[in-house]
Short mmCIF file of N, CA and C in Angstrom, two decimals:
data_model
loop_
_atom_site.label_atom_id
_atom_site.label_comp_id
_atom_site.label_asym_id
_atom_site.label_seq_id
_atom_site.Cartn_x
_atom_site.Cartn_y
_atom_site.Cartn_z
N LEU A 1 -14.20 0.66 -1.30
CA LEU A 1 -14.33 -0.01 -0.03
C LEU A 1 -13.89 0.89 1.11
N ILE A 2 -12.83 1.62 0.91
CA ILE A 2 -12.33 2.47 1.98
C ILE A 2 -13.25 3.66 2.20
N PHE A 3 -13.64 4.33 1.13
CA PHE A 3 -14.43 5.54 1.26
C PHE A 3 -15.87 5.28 1.70
N LYS A 4 -16.36 4.09 1.44
CA LYS A 4 -17.73 3.76 1.83
C LYS A 4 -17.79 3.03 3.16
N GLU A 5 -16.66 2.93 3.84
CA GLU A 5 -16.55 2.27 5.14
C GLU A 5 -17.09 0.85 5.12
N ILE A 6 -16.78 0.11 4.05
CA ILE A 6 -17.19 -1.27 3.89
C ILE A 6 -16.06 -2.17 4.41
N THR A 7 -16.42 -3.19 5.15
CA THR A 7 -15.45 -4.13 5.69
C THR A 7 -15.65 -5.49 5.03
N ILE A 8 -14.56 -6.10 4.63
CA ILE A 8 -14.59 -7.45 4.09
C ILE A 8 -13.91 -8.34 5.12
N LYS A 9 -14.61 -9.40 5.52
CA LYS A 9 -14.07 -10.29 6.54
C LYS A 9 -13.72 -11.63 5.92
N GLY A 10 -12.69 -12.23 6.44
CA GLY A 10 -12.30 -13.55 5.95
C GLY A 10 -11.12 -14.07 6.73
N PHE A 11 -10.70 -15.26 6.39
CA PHE A 11 -9.57 -15.89 7.03
C PHE A 11 -8.43 -15.97 6.03
N TRP A 12 -7.32 -15.40 6.39
CA TRP A 12 -6.15 -15.42 5.51
C TRP A 12 -4.99 -16.20 6.12
N GLY A 13 -5.16 -16.66 7.35
CA GLY A 13 -4.08 -17.42 7.98
C GLY A 13 -2.89 -16.57 8.36
N THR A 14 -3.09 -15.28 8.54
CA THR A 14 -1.98 -14.37 8.81
C THR A 14 -1.21 -14.76 10.06
N LYS A 15 -1.91 -14.98 11.15
CA LYS A 15 -1.21 -15.33 12.40
C LYS A 15 -0.44 -16.63 12.26
N GLU A 16 -1.07 -17.61 11.63
CA GLU A 16 -0.40 -18.90 11.44
C GLU A 16 0.80 -18.76 10.51
N SER A 17 0.67 -17.98 9.46
CA SER A 17 1.78 -17.84 8.52
C SER A 17 2.95 -17.08 9.13
N GLU A 18 2.68 -16.23 10.10
CA GLU A 18 3.77 -15.53 10.79
C GLU A 18 4.55 -16.49 11.68
N ARG A 19 3.86 -17.48 12.24
CA ARG A 19 4.48 -18.43 13.16
C ARG A 19 5.17 -19.58 12.43
N ALA A 20 4.55 -20.07 11.37
CA ALA A 20 5.00 -21.29 10.70
C ALA A 20 6.11 -21.00 9.68
N SER A 21 6.94 -22.01 9.50
CA SER A 21 7.97 -21.91 8.45
C SER A 21 7.31 -22.11 7.09
N ALA A 22 8.05 -21.82 6.04
CA ALA A 22 7.52 -22.00 4.68
C ALA A 22 7.17 -23.48 4.44
N ASP A 23 8.00 -24.39 4.93
CA ASP A 23 7.72 -25.82 4.75
C ASP A 23 6.46 -26.24 5.51
N GLU A 24 6.28 -25.69 6.72
CA GLU A 24 5.08 -26.01 7.49
C GLU A 24 3.83 -25.48 6.79
N MET A 25 3.91 -24.28 6.24
CA MET A 25 2.78 -23.70 5.52
C MET A 25 2.43 -24.52 4.29
N ARG A 26 3.45 -24.94 3.54
CA ARG A 26 3.21 -25.79 2.36
C ARG A 26 2.52 -27.08 2.76
N ALA A 27 2.99 -27.71 3.85
CA ALA A 27 2.39 -28.96 4.32
C ALA A 27 0.94 -28.74 4.75
N MET A 28 0.69 -27.63 5.46
CA MET A 28 -0.66 -27.34 5.94
C MET A 28 -1.62 -27.09 4.77
N ILE A 29 -1.17 -26.30 3.80
CA ILE A 29 -2.02 -26.01 2.63
C ILE A 29 -2.26 -27.27 1.82
N SER A 30 -1.23 -28.09 1.68
CA SER A 30 -1.38 -29.35 0.95
C SER A 30 -2.41 -30.25 1.64
N GLU A 31 -2.34 -30.31 2.98
CA GLU A 31 -3.29 -31.13 3.73
C GLU A 31 -4.72 -30.60 3.56
N LEU A 32 -4.89 -29.29 3.63
CA LEU A 32 -6.22 -28.70 3.45
C LEU A 32 -6.77 -28.98 2.05
N ILE A 33 -5.93 -28.89 1.05
CA ILE A 33 -6.36 -29.17 -0.33
C ILE A 33 -6.80 -30.63 -0.45
N GLN A 34 -5.99 -31.55 0.10
CA GLN A 34 -6.33 -32.97 0.02
C GLN A 34 -7.64 -33.27 0.76
N LEU A 35 -7.83 -32.65 1.93
CA LEU A 35 -9.08 -32.85 2.67
C LEU A 35 -10.28 -32.33 1.88
N GLY A 36 -10.10 -31.17 1.23
CA GLY A 36 -11.17 -30.61 0.41
C GLY A 36 -11.49 -31.49 -0.78
N LEU A 37 -10.47 -31.97 -1.46
CA LEU A 37 -10.68 -32.82 -2.63
C LEU A 37 -11.31 -34.16 -2.27
N SER A 38 -10.98 -34.68 -1.11
CA SER A 38 -11.53 -35.98 -0.70
C SER A 38 -12.94 -35.88 -0.14
N GLY A 39 -13.39 -34.64 0.11
CA GLY A 39 -14.73 -34.46 0.67
C GLY A 39 -14.76 -34.48 2.19
N GLN A 40 -13.60 -34.66 2.83
CA GLN A 40 -13.55 -34.69 4.28
C GLN A 40 -13.66 -33.29 4.89
N LEU A 41 -13.24 -32.29 4.15
CA LEU A 41 -13.33 -30.91 4.61
C LEU A 41 -14.56 -30.30 3.94
N LYS A 42 -15.54 -29.98 4.73
CA LYS A 42 -16.78 -29.43 4.20
C LYS A 42 -16.66 -27.93 4.06
N LEU A 43 -16.96 -27.42 2.89
CA LEU A 43 -16.90 -25.99 2.61
C LEU A 43 -18.26 -25.54 2.09
N PRO A 44 -19.27 -25.49 2.98
CA PRO A 44 -20.61 -25.13 2.53
C PRO A 44 -20.69 -23.71 2.00
N VAL A 45 -21.47 -23.53 0.96
CA VAL A 45 -21.65 -22.22 0.33
C VAL A 45 -23.12 -21.83 0.44
N ALA A 46 -23.39 -20.67 1.05
CA ALA A 46 -24.76 -20.20 1.20
C ALA A 46 -25.27 -19.55 -0.07
N GLY A 47 -24.37 -19.01 -0.87
CA GLY A 47 -24.79 -18.37 -2.11
C GLY A 47 -23.62 -17.92 -2.94
N ILE A 48 -23.83 -17.89 -4.24
CA ILE A 48 -22.85 -17.39 -5.20
C ILE A 48 -23.51 -16.23 -5.92
N PHE A 49 -22.87 -15.07 -5.87
CA PHE A 49 -23.46 -13.84 -6.42
C PHE A 49 -22.52 -13.21 -7.44
N SER A 50 -23.09 -12.72 -8.52
CA SER A 50 -22.31 -11.95 -9.48
C SER A 50 -22.13 -10.54 -8.92
N LEU A 51 -21.20 -9.81 -9.48
CA LEU A 51 -20.97 -8.44 -9.01
C LEU A 51 -22.22 -7.57 -9.18
N SER A 52 -23.02 -7.89 -10.16
CA SER A 52 -24.26 -7.11 -10.37
C SER A 52 -25.28 -7.35 -9.25
N ARG A 53 -25.05 -8.40 -8.44
CA ARG A 53 -25.95 -8.71 -7.32
C ARG A 53 -25.26 -8.50 -5.97
N ILE A 54 -24.29 -7.58 -5.95
CA ILE A 54 -23.49 -7.36 -4.75
C ILE A 54 -24.33 -6.97 -3.54
N THR A 55 -25.41 -6.21 -3.75
CA THR A 55 -26.27 -5.82 -2.63
C THR A 55 -26.89 -7.04 -1.98
N GLU A 56 -27.33 -8.00 -2.79
CA GLU A 56 -27.89 -9.24 -2.25
C GLU A 56 -26.82 -10.03 -1.49
N ALA A 57 -25.61 -10.02 -2.01
CA ALA A 57 -24.51 -10.74 -1.34
C ALA A 57 -24.22 -10.14 0.03
N VAL A 58 -24.20 -8.82 0.10
CA VAL A 58 -23.94 -8.16 1.38
C VAL A 58 -25.07 -8.46 2.36
N THR A 59 -26.29 -8.43 1.90
CA THR A 59 -27.43 -8.76 2.76
C THR A 59 -27.31 -10.19 3.27
N ALA A 60 -26.97 -11.11 2.38
CA ALA A 60 -26.81 -12.51 2.77
C ALA A 60 -25.67 -12.68 3.77
N SER A 61 -24.61 -11.90 3.63
CA SER A 61 -23.47 -12.04 4.54
C SER A 61 -23.77 -11.50 5.92
N ASP A 62 -24.78 -10.65 6.05
CA ASP A 62 -25.15 -10.09 7.35
C ASP A 62 -25.91 -11.09 8.21
N ARG A 63 -26.47 -12.11 7.61
CA ARG A 63 -27.23 -13.12 8.35
C ARG A 63 -26.28 -14.06 9.08
N LYS A 64 -26.71 -14.56 10.23
CA LYS A 64 -25.90 -15.55 10.93
C LYS A 64 -25.92 -16.84 10.12
N ARG A 65 -24.74 -17.36 9.83
CA ARG A 65 -24.65 -18.55 9.01
C ARG A 65 -23.31 -19.23 9.27
N ASN A 66 -23.19 -20.45 8.88
CA ASN A 66 -21.94 -21.21 8.99
C ASN A 66 -21.45 -21.63 7.62
N CYS A 67 -21.59 -20.76 6.65
CA CYS A 67 -21.13 -21.08 5.31
C CYS A 67 -20.70 -19.80 4.60
N LYS A 68 -20.15 -19.99 3.42
CA LYS A 68 -19.54 -18.90 2.67
C LYS A 68 -20.54 -18.20 1.75
N ILE A 69 -20.26 -16.93 1.52
CA ILE A 69 -20.90 -16.16 0.48
C ILE A 69 -19.81 -15.89 -0.55
N MET A 70 -20.05 -16.29 -1.79
CA MET A 70 -19.02 -16.15 -2.83
C MET A 70 -19.45 -15.11 -3.85
N ILE A 71 -18.45 -14.37 -4.33
CA ILE A 71 -18.66 -13.34 -5.36
C ILE A 71 -17.88 -13.77 -6.60
N ARG A 72 -18.53 -13.70 -7.75
CA ARG A 72 -17.84 -14.02 -9.01
C ARG A 72 -18.11 -12.90 -10.00
N PRO A 73 -17.18 -12.72 -10.93
CA PRO A 73 -17.39 -11.64 -11.93
C PRO A 73 -18.61 -11.86 -12.78
#
């Protein structure tokens, strides 16, 4: 990734985790999990790609979209 100048983008909550206490982070993550399990939090997936199809995954991630591209072994 470094030598090929490839960038991986995503949300890790870094800024929020720097601000929030451990208890606040636990509560926030718990709430997100409950929303996801109940179906209230929509997590649309545009595609799931195996590592052997990584080129297709990268191409799909370059398109404007409002959903995730997932990679699995």
